[in-house]
Short mmCIF file of C-alpha atoms and ligand atoms in Angstrom, two decimals:
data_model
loop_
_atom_site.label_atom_id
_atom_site.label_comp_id
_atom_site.label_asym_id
_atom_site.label_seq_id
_atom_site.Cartn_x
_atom_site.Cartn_y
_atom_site.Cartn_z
CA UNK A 1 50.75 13.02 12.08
CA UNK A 2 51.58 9.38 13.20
CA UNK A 3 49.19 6.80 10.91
CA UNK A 4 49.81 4.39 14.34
CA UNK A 5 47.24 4.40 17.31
CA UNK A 6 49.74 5.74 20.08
CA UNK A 7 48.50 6.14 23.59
CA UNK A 8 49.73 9.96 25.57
CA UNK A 9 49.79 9.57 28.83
CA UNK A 10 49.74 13.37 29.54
CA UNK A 11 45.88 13.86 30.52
CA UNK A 12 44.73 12.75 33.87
CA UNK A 13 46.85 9.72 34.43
CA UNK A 14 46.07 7.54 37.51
CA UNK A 15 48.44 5.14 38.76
CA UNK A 16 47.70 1.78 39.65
CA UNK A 17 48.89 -1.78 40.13
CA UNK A 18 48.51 -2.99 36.62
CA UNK A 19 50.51 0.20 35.41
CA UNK A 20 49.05 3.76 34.35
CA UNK A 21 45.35 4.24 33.84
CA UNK A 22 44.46 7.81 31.69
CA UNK A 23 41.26 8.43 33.54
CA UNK A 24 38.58 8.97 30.91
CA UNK A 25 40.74 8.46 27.76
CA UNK A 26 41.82 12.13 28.42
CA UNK A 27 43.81 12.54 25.15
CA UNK A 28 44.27 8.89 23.95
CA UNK A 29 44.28 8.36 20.09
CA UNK A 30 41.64 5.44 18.88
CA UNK A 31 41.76 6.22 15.59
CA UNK A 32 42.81 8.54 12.49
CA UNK A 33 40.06 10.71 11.01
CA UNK A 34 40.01 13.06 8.26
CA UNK A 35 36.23 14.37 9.15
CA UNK A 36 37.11 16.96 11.34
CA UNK A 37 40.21 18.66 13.55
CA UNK A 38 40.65 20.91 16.31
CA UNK A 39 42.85 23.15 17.46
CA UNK A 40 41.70 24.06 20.97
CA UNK A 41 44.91 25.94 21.58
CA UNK A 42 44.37 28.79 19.02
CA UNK A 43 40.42 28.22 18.85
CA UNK A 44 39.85 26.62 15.38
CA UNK A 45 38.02 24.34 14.02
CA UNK A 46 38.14 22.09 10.40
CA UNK A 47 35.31 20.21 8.84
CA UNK A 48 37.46 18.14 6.01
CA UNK A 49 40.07 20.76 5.95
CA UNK A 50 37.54 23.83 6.02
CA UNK A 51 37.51 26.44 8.66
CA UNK A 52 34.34 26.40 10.31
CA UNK A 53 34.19 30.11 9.89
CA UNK A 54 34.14 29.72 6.37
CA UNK A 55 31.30 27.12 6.15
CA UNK A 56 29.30 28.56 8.63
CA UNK A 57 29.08 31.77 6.34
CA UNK A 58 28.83 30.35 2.96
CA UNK A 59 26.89 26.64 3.41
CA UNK A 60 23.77 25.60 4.58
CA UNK A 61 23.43 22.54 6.48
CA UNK A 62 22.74 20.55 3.79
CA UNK A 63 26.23 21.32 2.50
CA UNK A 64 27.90 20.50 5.27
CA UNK A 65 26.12 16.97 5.44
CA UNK A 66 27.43 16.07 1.62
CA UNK A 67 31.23 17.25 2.62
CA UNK A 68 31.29 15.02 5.81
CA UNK A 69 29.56 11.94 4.48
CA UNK A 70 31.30 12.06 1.24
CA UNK A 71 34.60 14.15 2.00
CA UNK A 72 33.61 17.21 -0.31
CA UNK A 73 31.70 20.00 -1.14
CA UNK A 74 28.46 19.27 -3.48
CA UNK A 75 28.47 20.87 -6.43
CA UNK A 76 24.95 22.30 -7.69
CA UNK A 77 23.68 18.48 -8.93
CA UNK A 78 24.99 16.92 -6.41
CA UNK A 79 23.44 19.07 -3.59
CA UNK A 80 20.05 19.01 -5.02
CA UNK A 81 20.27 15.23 -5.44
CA UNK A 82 21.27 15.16 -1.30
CA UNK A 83 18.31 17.22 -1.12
CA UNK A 84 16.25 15.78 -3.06
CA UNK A 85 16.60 12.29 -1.05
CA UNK A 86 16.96 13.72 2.70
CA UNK A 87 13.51 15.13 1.43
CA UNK A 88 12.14 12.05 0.25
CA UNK A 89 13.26 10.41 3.68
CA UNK A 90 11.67 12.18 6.29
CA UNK A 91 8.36 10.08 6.54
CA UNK A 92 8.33 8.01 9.91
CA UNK A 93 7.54 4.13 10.04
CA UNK A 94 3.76 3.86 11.62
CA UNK A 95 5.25 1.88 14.14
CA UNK A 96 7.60 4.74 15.23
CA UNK A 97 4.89 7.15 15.30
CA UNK A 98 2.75 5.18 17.83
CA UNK A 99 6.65 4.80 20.15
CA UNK A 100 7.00 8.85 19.77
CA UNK A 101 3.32 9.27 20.69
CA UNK A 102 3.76 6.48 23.74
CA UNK A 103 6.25 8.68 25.17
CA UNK A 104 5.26 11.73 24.68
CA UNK A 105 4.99 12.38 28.24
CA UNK A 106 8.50 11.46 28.39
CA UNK A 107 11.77 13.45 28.17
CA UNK A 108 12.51 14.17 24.17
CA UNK A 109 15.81 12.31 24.25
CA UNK A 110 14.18 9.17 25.31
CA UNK A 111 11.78 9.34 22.38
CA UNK A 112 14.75 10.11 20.06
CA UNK A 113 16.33 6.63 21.26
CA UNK A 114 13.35 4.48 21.13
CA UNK A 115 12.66 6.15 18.17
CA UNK A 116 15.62 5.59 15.97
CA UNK A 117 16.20 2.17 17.41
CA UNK A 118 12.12 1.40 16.49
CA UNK A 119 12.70 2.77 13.06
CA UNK A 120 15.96 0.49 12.22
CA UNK A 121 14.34 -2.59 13.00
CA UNK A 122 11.76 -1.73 9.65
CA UNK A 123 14.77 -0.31 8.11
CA UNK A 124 15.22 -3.18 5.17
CA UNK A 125 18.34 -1.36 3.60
CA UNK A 126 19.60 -1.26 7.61
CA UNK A 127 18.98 -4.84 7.86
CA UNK A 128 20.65 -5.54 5.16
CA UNK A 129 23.76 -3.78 6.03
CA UNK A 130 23.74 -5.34 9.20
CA UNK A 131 24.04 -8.74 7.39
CA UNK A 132 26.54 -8.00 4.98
CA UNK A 133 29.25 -6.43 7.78
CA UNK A 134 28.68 -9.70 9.88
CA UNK A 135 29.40 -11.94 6.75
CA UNK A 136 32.34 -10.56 6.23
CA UNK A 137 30.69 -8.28 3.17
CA UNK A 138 31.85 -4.90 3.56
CA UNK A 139 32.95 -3.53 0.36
CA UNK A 140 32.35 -0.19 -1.74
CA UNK A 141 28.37 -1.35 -2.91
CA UNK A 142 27.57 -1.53 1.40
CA UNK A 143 29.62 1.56 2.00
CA UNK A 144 27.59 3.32 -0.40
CA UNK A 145 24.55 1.28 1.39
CA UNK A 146 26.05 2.90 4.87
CA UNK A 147 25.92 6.23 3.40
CA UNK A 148 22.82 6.20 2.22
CA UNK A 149 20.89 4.61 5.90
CA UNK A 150 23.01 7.56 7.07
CA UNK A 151 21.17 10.07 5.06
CA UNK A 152 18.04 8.43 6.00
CA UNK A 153 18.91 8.85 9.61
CA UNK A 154 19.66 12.38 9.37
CA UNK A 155 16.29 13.23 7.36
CA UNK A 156 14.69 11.46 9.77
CA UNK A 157 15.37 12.49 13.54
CA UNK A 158 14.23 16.42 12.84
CA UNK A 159 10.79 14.22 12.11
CA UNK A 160 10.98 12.20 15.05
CA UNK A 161 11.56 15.74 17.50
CA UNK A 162 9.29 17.60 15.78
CA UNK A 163 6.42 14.90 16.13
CA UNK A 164 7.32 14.67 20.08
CA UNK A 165 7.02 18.22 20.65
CA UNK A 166 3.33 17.94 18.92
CA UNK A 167 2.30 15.00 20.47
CA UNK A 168 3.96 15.98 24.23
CA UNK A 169 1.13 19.49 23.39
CA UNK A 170 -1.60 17.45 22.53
CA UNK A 171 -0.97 18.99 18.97
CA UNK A 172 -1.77 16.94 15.59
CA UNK A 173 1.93 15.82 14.01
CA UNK A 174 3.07 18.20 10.90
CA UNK A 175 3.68 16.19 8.16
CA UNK A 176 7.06 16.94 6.48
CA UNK A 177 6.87 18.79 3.38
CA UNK A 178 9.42 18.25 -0.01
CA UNK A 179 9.72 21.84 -1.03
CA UNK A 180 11.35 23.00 2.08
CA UNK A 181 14.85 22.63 3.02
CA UNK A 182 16.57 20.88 5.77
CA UNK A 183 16.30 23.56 8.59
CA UNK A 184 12.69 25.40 7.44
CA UNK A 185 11.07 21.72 6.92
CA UNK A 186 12.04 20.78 10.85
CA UNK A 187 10.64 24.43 12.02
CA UNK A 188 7.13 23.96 9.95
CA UNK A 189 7.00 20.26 11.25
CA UNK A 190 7.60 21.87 14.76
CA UNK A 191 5.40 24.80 14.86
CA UNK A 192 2.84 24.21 12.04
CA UNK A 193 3.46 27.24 10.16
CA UNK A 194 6.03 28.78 7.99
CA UNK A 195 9.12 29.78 9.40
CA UNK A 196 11.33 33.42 9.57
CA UNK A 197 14.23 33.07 7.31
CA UNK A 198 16.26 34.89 10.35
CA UNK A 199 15.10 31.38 12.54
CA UNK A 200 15.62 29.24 9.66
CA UNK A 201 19.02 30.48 9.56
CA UNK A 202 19.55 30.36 13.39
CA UNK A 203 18.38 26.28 13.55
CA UNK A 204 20.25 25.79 10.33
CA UNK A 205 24.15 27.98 11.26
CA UNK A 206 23.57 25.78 14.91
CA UNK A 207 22.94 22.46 12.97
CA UNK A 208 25.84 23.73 11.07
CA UNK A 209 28.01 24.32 13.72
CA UNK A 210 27.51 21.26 15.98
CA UNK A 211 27.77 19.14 12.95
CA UNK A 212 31.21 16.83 14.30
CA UNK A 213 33.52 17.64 16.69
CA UNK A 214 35.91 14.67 16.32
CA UNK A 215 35.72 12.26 18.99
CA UNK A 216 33.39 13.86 22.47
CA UNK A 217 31.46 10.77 24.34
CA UNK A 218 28.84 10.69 21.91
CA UNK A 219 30.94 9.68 18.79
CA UNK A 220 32.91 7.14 20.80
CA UNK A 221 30.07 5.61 21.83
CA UNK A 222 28.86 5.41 18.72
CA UNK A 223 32.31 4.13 17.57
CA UNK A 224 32.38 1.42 20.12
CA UNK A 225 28.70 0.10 19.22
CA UNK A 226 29.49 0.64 15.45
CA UNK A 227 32.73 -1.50 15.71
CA UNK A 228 30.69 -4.55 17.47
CA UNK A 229 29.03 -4.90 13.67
CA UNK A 230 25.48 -3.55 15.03
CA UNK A 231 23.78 -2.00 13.22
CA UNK A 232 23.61 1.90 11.97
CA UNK A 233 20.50 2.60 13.86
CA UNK A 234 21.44 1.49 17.30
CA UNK A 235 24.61 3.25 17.26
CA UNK A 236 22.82 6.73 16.27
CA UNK A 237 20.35 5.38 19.47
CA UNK A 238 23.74 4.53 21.38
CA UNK A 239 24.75 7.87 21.02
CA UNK A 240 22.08 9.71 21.48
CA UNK A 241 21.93 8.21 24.94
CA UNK A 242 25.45 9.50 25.61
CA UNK A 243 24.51 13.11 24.17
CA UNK A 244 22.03 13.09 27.00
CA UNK A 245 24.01 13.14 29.92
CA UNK A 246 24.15 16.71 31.14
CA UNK A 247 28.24 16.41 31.03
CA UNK A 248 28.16 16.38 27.45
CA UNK A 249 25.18 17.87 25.77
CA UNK A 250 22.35 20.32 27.39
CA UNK A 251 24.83 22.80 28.92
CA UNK A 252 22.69 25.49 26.44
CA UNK A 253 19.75 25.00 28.16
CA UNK A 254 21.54 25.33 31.58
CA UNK A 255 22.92 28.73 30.44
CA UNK A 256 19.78 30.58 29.16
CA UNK A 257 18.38 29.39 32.62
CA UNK A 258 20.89 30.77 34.61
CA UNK A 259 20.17 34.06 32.65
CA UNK A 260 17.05 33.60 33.70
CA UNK A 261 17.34 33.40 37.34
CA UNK A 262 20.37 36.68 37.37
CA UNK A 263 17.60 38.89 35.66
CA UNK A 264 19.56 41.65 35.31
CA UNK A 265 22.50 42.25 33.37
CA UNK A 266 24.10 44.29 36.39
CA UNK A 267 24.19 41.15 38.67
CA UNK A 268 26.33 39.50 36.17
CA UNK A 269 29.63 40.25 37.57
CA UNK A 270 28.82 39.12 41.16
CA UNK A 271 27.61 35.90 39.14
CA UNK A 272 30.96 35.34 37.49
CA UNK A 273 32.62 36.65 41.28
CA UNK A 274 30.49 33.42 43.06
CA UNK A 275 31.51 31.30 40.43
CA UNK A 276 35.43 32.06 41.15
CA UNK A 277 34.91 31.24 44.83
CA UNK A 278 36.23 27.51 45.85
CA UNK A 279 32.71 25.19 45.98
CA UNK A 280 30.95 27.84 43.67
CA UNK A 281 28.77 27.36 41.06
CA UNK A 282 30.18 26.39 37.75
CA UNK A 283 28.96 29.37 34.92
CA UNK A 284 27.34 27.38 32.29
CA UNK A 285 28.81 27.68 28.85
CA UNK A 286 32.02 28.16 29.98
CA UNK A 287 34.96 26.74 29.55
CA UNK A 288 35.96 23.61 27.53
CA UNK A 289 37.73 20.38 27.68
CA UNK A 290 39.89 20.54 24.55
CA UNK A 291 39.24 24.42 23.58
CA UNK A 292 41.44 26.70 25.96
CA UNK A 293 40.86 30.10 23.65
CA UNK A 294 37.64 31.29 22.64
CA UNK A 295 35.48 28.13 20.94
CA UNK A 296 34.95 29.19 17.61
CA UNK A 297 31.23 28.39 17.46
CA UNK A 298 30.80 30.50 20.20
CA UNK A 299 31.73 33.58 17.93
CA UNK A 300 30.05 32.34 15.07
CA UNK A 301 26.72 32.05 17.27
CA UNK A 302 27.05 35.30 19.15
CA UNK A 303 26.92 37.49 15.78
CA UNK A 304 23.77 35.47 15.04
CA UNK A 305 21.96 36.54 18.46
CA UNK A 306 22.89 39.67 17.46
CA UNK A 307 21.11 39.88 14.62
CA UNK A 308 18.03 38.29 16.67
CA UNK A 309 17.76 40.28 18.84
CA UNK A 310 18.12 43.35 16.50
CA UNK A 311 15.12 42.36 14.77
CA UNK A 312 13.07 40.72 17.44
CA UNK A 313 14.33 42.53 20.62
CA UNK A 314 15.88 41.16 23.69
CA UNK A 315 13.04 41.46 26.31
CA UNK A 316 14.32 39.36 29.10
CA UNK A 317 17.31 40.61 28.59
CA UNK A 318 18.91 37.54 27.83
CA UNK A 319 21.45 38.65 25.63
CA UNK A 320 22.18 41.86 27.63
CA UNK A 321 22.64 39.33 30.03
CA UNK A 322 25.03 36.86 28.75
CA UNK A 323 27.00 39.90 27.18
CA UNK A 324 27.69 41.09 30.87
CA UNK A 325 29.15 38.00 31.83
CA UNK A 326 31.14 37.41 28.89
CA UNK A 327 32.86 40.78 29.52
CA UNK A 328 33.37 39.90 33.34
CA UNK A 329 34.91 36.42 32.90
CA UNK A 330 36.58 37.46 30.07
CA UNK A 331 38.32 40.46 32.13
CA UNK A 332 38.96 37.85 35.43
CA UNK A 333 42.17 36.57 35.82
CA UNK A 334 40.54 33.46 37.73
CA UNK A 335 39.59 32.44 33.99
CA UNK A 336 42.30 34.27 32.36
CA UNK A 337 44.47 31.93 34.29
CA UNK A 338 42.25 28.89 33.97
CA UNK A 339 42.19 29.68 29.69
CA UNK A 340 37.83 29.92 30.46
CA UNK A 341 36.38 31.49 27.63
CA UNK A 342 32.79 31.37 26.90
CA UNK A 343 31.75 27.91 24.33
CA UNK A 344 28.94 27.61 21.58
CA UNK A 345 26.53 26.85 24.63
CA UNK A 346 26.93 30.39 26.13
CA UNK A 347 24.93 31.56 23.25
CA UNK A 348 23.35 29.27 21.43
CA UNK A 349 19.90 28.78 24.05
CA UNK A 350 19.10 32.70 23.71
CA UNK A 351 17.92 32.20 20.25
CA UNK A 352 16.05 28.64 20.73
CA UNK A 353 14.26 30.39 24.06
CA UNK A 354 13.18 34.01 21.98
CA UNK A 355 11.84 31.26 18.89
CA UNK A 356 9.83 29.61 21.23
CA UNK A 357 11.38 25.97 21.27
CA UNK A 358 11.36 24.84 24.76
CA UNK A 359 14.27 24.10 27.01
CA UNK A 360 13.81 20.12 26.71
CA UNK A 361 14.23 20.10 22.68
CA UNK A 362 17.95 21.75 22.99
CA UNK A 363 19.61 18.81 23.30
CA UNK A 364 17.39 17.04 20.28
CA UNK A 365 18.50 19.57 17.99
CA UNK A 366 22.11 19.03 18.81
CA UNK A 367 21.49 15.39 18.33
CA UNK A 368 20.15 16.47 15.16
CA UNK A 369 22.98 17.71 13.87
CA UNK A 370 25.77 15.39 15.33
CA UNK A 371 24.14 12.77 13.44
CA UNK A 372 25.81 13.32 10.63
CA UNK A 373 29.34 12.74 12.42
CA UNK A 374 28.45 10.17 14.30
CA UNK A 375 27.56 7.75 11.46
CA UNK A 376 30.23 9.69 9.25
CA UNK A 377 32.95 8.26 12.02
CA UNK A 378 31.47 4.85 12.26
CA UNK A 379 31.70 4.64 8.52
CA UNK A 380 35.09 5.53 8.43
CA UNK A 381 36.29 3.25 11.07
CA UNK A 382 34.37 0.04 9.27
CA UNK A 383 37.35 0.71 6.87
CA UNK A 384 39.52 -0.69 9.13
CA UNK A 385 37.28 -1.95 11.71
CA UNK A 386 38.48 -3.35 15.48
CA UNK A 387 36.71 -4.28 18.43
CA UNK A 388 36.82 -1.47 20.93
CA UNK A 389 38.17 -4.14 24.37
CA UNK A 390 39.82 -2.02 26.79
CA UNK A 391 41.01 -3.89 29.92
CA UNK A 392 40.13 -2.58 33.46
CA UNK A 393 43.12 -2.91 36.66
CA UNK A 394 41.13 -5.85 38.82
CA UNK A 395 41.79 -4.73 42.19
CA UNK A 396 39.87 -7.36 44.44
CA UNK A 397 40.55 -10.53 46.05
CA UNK A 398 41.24 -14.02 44.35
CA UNK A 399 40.20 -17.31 45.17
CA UNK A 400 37.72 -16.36 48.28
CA UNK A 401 36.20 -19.68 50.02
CA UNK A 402 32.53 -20.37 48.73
CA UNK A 403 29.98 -20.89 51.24
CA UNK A 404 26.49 -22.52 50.54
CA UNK A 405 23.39 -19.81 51.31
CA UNK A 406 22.22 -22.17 54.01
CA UNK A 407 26.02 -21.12 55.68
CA UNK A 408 26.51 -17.26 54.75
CA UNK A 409 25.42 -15.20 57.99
N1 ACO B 1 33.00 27.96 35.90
C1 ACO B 1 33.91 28.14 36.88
N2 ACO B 1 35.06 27.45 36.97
C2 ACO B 1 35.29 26.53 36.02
C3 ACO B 1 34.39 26.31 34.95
C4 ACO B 1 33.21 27.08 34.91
N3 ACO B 1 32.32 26.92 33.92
N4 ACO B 1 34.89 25.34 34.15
C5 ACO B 1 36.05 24.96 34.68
N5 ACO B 1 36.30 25.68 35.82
C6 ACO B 1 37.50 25.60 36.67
C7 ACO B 1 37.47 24.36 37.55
O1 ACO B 1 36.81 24.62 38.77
C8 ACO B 1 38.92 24.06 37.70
O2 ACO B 1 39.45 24.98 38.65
P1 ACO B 1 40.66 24.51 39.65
O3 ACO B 1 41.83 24.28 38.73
O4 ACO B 1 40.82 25.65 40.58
O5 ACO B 1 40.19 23.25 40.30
C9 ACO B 1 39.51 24.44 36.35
O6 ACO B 1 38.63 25.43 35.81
C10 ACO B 1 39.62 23.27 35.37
O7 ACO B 1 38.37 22.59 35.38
P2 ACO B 1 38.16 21.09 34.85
O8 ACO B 1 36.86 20.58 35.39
O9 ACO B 1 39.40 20.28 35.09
O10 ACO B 1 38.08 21.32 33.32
P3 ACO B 1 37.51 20.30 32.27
O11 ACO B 1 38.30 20.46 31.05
O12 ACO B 1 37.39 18.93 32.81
O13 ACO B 1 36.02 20.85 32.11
C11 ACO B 1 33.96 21.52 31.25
C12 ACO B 1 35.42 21.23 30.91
C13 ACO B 1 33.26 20.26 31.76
C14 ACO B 1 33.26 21.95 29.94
C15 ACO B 1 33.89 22.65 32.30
O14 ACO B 1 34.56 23.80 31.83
C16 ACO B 1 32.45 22.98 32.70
O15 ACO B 1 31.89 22.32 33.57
N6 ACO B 1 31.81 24.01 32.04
C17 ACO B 1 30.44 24.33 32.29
C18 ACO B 1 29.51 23.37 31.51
C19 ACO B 1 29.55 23.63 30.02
O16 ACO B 1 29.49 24.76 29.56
N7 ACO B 1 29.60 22.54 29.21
C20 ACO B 1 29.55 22.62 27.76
C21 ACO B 1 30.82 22.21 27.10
S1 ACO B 1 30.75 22.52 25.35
C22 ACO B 1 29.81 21.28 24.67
O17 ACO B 1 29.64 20.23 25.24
C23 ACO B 1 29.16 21.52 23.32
#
């Protein structure tokens, strides 16, 4: 692949006066990356060179974290020492506690922002970074400062949801505890007592899974904040704003509550029929903007509710559900034609809805995955860091005649 920053002009190109414009960045290159790759043709996807398939069955979350902020797998040492300090980080500034508890009234994701942006101004080691990439100080001893405020980050925001979803209940907070991992720490933080292995695993293969996805709205924000020289925080609050936008994350929650409202897996297929009508309702969790075969996730997850449901039942038939209108859009040449397959979000809310999490903290726990891409990518591009200045086409007029208030009609 080309080491250059090339621009395609094969997405969604719009013509204008000042030349071509490709609406929405639709396939332009910003940078080179070796976190992650897709292949949205054939359906696969690489963390470092590693099918997901393969991590998702053989690494915890944890894992995945030390290959994508350092570029490889841990061995045994160093994965305990990752533990060890995303353990020792998950404590909240008291001054981000009291934010979290202000809004606890408030949507999750907003908490999340103020949160994170809160906790980086106390943040001495974030500070610190901050000053050294302004001065011109950016060498291996502040990348391995970067790294480290990333790890912080990531041991902190299951913290920061987890103490919303107490508060927002009128709940006392959970305080984090060492001798759990990653995944089964965030679910005894959230509901105060100790978890299933089968939901520790389902919170820790979706954390997994949603872990970087090379460069969707949320990572380019974060890569356009990160290359100003802000700091780490506010592009991890940057982003999360982004995430929020129901274009981008929170199509999971829309999914499971479609299921909801069809009720009964026999509906499904005049559900998918409505959907193929022009002016018809989009089925949530499908389709994709880079994936045109099956997403890979998406089969990873569905195995997963599988064995949820197996062991816990299905009794709103959610998955019974969602299976019905897999098959149907699966067998419909509207989507055949269209290359609509079913993404990680068909699946992925059945399993957060059964555990008890509610709709509103979907979209948290994506963010608290993504995390570790998002500052992994901002990292990466301080090696060789530019100002993101795009131009816009100014089509207005020039040089119109002023006229004082007293004048203007
Ligand atoms: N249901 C019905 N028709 C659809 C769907 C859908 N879910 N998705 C796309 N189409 C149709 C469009 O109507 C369009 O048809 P047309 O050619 O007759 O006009 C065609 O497929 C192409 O649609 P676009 O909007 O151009 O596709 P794009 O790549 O921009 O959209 C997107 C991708 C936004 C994900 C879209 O498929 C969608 O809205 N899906 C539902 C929401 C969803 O599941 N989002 C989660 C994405 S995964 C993630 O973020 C982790």
């Amino acid at each position: 692949m080309s080491q250059e920053v090339r621009i395609v002009t094969s997405g969604k190109v719009i013509q204008s006066p000042c030349g071509p414009i490709v609406h929405g960045l639709e396939d332009v290159l910003v940078k080179t990356t070796t976190i992650s790759d897709i292949d949205g043709r054939n359906g696969i996807l690489w963390y470092r060179g590693y099918r997901i398939e393969d991590l998702a069955n053989n690494s915890t979350y944890e894992e995945v974290v030390h290959l994508i902020l350092y570029g490889k797998l841990p061995n045994k040492r160093e994965l305990e020492d990752l533990k060890t300090r995303l353990a020792s980080n998950r404590d909240l500034h008291p001054a981000t506690v009291d934010v979290i508890k202000a809004l606890a009234k408030a949507d999750p994701m907003f908490a999340l922002e103020a949160a994170v942006a809160t906790e980086g101004a106390y943040d001495e080691d974030n500070l610190k970074l901050a000053d050294a990439l302004r001065s011109g100080r950016y060498k291996e001893t502040e990348k391995a400062l970067a790294l480290r405020i990333a790890e912080k980050l990531i041991a902190k925001l299951p913290t920061i949801v987890a103490y919303h979803y107490r508060f927002s209940r009128g709940l006392d907070v959970v305080r984090p505890r060492s001798d759990l991992g990653h995944s089964a720490n965030f679910l005894f933080m959230f509901f105060g007592k100790e978890p299933d292995p089968l939901a520790v695993r389902a919170v820790d293969l979706y954390l997994v899974l949603h872990a970087d996805h090379e460069i969707p709205a949320s990572t380019f924000t974060a890569l356009v904040i990160g290359a100003t020289l802000s700091d780490l925080y506010s592009v991890i609050a940057g982003a999360i704003g982004a995430l929020k936008g129901p274009l981008h994350g929170g199509a999971n929650e829309a999914a499971v509550k479609s299921y909801l409202e069809i009720g009964d897996p026999a509906k499904a297929k005049d559900v998918v029929e409505a959907a193929t009508k022009p002016g018809g309702p989009r089925l949530m969790g499908v389709g994709h903007r880079v994936y045109k075969a099956y997403d890979p996730r998406a089969r990873i997850f569905k195995g997963l509710v599988e064995d949820y449901v197996k062991k816990f039942g299905d009794p709103q038939k959610l998955y019974a559900i969602a299976s019905s209108i897999e098959q149907a859009v699966l067998s419909h040449p509207y989507f055949q034609q269209r290359r609509l397959f079913p993404n990680v979000d068909f699946w992925s809310g059945i399993v957060f809805y059964y555990m008890g999490i509610p709709y509103e903290y979907f979209t948290p726990l994506f963010a608290m995955s993504r995390v570790v891409g998002w500052t992994a990518h901002v990292i990466e591009y301080w090696d060789n860091n530019r100002l993101f200045r795009p131009r816009a086409c100014y089509v207005g007029p020039h040089d119109l005649q002023y006229v004082p208030i007293e004048k203007r009609e």
